[in-house]
Coordinates of N, CA and C and ligand atoms in Angstrom, one line a residue:
X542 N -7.9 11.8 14.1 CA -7.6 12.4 12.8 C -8.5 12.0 11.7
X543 N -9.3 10.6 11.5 CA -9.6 10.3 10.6 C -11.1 11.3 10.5
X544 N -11.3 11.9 11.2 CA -12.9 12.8 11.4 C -12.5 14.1 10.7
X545 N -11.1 14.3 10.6 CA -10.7 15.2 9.8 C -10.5 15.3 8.4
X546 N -11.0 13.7 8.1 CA -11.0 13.4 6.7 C -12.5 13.3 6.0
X547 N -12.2 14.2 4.7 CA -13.7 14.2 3.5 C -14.3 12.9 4.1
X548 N -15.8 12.7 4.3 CA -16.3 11.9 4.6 C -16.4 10.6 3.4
X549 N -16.2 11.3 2.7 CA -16.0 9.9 1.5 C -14.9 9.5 1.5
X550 N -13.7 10.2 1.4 CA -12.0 9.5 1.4 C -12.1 8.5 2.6
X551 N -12.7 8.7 3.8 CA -13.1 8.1 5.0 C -13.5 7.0 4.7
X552 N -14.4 7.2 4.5 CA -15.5 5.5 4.1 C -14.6 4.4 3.6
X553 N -14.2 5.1 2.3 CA -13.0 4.4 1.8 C -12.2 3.5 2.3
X554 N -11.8 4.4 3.0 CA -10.1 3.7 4.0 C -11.0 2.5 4.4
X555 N -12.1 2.8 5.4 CA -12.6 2.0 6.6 C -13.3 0.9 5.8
X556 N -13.6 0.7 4.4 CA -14.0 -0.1 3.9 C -12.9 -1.1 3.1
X557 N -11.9 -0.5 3.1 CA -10.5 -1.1 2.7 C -10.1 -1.5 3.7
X558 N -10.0 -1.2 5.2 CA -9.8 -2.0 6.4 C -10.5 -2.9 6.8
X559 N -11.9 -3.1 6.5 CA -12.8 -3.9 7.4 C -12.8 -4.8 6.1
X560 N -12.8 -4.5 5.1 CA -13.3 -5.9 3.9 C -11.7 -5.7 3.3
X561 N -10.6 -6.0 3.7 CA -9.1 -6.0 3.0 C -9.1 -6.7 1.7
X562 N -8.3 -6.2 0.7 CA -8.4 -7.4 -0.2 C -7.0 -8.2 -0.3
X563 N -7.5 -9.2 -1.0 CA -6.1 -9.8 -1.0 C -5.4 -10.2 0.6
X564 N -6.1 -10.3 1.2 CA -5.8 -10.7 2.5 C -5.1 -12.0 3.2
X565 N -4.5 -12.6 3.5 CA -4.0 -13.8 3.7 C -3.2 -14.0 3.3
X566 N -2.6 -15.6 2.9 CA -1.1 -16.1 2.8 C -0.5 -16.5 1.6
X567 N 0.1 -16.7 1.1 CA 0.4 -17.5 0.0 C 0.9 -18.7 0.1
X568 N 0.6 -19.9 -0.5 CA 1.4 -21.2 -0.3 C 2.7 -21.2 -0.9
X569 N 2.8 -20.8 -2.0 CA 4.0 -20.6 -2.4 C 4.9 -19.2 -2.8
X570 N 5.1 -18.4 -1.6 CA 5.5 -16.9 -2.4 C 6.9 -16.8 -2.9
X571 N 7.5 -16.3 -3.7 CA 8.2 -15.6 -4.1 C 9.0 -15.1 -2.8
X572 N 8.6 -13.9 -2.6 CA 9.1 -13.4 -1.2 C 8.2 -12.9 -0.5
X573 N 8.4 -13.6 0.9 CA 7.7 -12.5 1.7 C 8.6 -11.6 2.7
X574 N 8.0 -10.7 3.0 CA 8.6 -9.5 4.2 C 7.8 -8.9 5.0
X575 N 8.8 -8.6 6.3 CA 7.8 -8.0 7.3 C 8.0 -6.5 7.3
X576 N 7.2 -5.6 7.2 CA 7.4 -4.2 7.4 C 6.7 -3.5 8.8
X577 N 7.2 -2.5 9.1 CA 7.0 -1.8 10.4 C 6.9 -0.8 10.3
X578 N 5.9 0.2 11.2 CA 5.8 1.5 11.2 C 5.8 1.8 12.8
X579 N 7.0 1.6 13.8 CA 7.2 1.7 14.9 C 6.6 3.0 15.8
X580 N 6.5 4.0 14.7 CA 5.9 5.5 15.5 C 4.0 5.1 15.9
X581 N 3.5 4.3 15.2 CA 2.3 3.8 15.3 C 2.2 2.7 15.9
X582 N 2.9 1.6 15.2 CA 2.7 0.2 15.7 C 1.8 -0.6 14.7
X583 N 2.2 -0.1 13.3 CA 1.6 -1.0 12.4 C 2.6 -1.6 12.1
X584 N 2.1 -3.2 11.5 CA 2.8 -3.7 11.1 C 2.4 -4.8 9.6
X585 N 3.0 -5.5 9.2 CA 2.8 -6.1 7.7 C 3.2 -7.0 7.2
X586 N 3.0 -8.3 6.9 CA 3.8 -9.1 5.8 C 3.3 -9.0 5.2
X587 N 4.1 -9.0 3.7 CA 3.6 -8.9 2.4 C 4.2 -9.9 1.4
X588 N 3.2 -10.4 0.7 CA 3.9 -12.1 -0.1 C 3.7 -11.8 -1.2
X589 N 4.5 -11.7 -2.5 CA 4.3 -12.0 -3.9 C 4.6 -13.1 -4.2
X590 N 4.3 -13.7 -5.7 CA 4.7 -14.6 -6.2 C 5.0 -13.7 -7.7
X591 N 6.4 -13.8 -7.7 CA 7.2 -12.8 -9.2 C 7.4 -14.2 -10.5
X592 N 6.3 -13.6 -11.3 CA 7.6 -14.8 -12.5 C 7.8 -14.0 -13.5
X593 N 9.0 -13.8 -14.3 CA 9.0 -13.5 -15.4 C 9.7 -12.3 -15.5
X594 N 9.7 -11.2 -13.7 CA 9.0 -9.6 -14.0 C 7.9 -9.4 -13.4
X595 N 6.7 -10.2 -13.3 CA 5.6 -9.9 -13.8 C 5.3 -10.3 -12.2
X596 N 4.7 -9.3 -11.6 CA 3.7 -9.4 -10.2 C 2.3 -10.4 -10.3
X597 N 2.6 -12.0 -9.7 CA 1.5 -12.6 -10.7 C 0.7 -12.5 -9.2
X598 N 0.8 -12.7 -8.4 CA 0.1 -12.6 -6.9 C 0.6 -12.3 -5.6
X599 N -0.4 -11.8 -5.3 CA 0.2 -11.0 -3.8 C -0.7 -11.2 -2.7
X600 N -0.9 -11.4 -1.7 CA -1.3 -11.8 -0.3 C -0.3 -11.0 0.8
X601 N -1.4 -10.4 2.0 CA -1.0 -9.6 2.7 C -1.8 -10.1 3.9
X602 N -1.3 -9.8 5.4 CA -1.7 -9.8 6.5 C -1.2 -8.9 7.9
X603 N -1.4 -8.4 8.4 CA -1.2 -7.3 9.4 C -2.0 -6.5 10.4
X604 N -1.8 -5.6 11.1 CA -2.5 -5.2 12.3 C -1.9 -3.8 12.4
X605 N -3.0 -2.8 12.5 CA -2.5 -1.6 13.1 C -3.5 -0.4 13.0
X606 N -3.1 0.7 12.7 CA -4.4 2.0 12.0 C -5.1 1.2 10.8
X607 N -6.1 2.0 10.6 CA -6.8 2.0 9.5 C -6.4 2.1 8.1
X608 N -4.9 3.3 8.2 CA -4.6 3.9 7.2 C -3.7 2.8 6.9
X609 N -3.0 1.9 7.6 CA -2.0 1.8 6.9 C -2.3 0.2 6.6
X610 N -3.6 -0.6 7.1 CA -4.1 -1.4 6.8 C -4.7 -1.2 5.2
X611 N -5.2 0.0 5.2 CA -6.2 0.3 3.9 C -5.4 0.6 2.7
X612 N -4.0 1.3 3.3 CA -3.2 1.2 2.1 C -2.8 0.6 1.5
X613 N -2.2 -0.8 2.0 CA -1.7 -2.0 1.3 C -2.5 -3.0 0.6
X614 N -4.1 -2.6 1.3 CA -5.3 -3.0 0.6 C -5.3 -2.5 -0.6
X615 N -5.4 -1.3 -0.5 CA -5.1 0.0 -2.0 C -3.8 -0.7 -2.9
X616 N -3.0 -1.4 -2.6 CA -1.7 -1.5 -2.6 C -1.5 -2.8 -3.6
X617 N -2.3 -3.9 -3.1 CA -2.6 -5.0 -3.5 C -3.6 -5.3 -4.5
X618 N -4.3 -4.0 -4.4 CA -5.6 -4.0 -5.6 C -4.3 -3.6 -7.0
X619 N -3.9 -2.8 -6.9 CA -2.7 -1.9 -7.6 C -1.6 -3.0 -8.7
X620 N -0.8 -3.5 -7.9 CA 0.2 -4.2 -7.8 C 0.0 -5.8 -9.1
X621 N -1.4 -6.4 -9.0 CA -1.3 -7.4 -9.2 C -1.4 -7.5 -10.7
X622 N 0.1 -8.5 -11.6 CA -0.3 -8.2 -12.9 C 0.4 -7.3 -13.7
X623 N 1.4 -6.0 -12.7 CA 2.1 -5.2 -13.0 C 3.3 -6.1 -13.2
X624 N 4.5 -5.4 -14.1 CA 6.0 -5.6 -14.1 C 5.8 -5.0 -12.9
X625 N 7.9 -5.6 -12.4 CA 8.1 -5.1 -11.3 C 8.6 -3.2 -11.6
X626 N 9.2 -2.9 -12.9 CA 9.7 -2.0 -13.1 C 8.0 -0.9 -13.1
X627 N 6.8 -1.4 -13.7 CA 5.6 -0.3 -13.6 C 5.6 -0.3 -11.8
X628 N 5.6 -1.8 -11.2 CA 5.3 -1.3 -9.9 C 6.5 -0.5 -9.1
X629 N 7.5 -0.6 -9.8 CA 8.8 0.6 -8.7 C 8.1 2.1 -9.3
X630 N 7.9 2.2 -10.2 CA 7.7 3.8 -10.8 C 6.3 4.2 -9.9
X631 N 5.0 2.8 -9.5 CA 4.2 2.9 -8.9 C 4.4 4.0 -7.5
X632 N 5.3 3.1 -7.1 CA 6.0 3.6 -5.4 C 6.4 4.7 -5.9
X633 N 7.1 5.4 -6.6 CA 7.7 6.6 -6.5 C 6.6 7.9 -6.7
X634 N 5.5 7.1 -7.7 CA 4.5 8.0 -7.6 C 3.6 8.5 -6.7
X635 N 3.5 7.3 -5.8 CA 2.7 6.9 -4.1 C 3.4 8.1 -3.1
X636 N 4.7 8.0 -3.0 CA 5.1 8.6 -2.4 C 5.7 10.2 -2.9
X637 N 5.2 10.6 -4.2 CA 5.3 12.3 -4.9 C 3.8 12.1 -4.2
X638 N 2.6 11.4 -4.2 CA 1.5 11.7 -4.0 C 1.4 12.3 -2.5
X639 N 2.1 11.1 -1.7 CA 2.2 11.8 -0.3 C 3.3 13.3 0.2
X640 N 4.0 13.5 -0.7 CA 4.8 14.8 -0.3 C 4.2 16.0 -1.3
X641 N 3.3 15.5 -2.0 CA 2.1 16.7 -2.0 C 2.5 17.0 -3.9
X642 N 3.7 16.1 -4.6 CA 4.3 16.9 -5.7 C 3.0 15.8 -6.6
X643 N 2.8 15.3 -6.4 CA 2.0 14.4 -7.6 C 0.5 14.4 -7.3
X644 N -0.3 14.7 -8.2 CA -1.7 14.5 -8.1 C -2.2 12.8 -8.2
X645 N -2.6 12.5 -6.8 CA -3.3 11.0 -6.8 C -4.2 10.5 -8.3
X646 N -4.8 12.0 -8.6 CA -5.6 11.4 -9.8 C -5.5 11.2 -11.0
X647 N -4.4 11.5 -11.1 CA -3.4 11.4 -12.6 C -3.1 10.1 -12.7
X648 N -2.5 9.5 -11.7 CA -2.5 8.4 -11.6 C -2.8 6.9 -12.3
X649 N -4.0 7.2 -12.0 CA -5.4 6.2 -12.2 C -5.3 4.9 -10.9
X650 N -5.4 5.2 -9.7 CA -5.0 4.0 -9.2 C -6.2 3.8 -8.1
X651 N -7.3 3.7 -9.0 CA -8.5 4.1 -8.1 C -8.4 4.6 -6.8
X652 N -9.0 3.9 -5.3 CA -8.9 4.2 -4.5 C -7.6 4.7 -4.0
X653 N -6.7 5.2 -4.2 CA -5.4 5.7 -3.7 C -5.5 6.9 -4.1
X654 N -6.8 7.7 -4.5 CA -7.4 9.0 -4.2 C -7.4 9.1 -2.8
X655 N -8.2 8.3 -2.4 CA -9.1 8.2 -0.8 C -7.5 8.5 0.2
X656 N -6.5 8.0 -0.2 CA -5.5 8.5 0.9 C -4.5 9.1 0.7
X657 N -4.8 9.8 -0.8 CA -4.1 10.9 -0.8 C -4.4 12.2 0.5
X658 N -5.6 12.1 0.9 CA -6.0 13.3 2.2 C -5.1 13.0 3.4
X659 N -4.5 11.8 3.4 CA -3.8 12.0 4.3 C -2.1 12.6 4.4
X660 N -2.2 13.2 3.7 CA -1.1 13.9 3.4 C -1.0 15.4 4.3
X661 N -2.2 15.8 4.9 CA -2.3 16.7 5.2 C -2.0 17.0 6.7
X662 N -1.5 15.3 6.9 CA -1.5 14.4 8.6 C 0.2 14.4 8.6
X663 N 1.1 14.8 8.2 CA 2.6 14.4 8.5 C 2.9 13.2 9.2
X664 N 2.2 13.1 10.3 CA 2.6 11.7 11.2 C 1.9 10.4 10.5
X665 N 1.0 10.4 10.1 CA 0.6 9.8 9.3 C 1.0 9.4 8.3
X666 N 1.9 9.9 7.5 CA 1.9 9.6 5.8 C 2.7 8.5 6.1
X667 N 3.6 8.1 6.9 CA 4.2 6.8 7.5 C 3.5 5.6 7.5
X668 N 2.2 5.8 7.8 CA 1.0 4.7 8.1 C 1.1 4.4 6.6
X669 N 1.2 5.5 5.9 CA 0.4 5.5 4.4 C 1.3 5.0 3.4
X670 N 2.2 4.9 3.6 CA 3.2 4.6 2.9 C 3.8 3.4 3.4
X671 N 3.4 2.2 4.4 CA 4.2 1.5 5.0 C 3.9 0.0 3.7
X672 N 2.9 -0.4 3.2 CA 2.6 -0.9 2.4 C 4.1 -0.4 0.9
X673 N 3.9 0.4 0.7 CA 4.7 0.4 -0.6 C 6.2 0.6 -0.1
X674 N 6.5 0.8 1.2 CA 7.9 0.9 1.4 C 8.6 -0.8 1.9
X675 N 7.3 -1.2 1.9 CA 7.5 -3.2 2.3 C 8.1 -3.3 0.8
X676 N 6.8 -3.3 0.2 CA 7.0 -3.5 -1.4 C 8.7 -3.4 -2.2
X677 N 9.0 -2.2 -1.7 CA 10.2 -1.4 -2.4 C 11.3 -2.8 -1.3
X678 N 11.1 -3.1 0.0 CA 11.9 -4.0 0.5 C 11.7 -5.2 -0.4
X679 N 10.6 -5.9 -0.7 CA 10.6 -7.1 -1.3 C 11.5 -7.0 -2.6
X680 N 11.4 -6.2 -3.3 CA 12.1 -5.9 -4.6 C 13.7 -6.2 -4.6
X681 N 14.5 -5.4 -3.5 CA 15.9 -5.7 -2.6 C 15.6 -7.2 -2.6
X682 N 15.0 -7.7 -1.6 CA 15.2 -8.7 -1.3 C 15.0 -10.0 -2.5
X683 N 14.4 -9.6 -3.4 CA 14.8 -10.2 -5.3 C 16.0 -10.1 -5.4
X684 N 16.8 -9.0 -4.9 CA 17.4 -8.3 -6.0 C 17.2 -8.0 -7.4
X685 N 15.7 -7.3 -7.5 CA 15.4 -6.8 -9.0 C 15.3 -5.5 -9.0
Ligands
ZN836 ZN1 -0.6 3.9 11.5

């Protein structure tokens, strides 16, 4: 499927998979969580450190597609620095992006252009979304 993608949205992903940012663990998180995408076999921990509200750092580590590695990369670039209430409105925009109602580029969330194309994949948008639906768990698991 990914040969079905603009050759630059492509690049993107696979450059957000192979050089991840934010990659690794945190010594001291906040919370961390594991997320899953069982129809693929991706999978996720995701670590913040919250004070205040305020998303001060985030560290991620996982295995799976491309897409859903690249997203939380996308994810992590996004996130850090935000309140938690800019990053929930985040999620809800991520996911208007992937059911086709929100334009990625209104946004501003740089590379989260690049996988808006995957929207055009239905089995996919699950990959694409598995990163911000961890996220929306960590939040629960605050209770904020
Ligand atoms: Zn996947």
């Amino acid at each position: 499927m990914m040969d079905n993608l603009d050759s630059l949205y492509r690049e993107v992903i696979l450059d957000h998979f192979q050089n991840p940012r934010h990659h690794g663990t945190l010594p001291q998180p906040t919370v961390s969580v594991d997320g899953k995408n069982p129809l693929c076999g991706d999978e996720i921990t995701l670590q913040l450190v919250v004070d205040n509200g305020v998303i001060k750092e985030v560290a991620w580590s996982g295995k799976g597609c491309a897409i859903s590695q690249a997203s939380v990369s996308v994810l992590t670039e996004n996130v850090v620095g935000k309140t938690i209430s800019e990053a929930k409105s985040m999620i809800e925009n991520v996911k208007g992006v992937m059911k086709g109602n929100v334009e990625a580029e209104s946004l501003n969330m740089g590379d989260l252009e690049a996988l808006a194309g995957v929207r055009q994949f239905p089995v996919r948008i699950k990959c694409a979304l598995l990163g911000w639906t961890t996220l929306d768990e960590a939040f629960k698991e605050l209770r904020i």
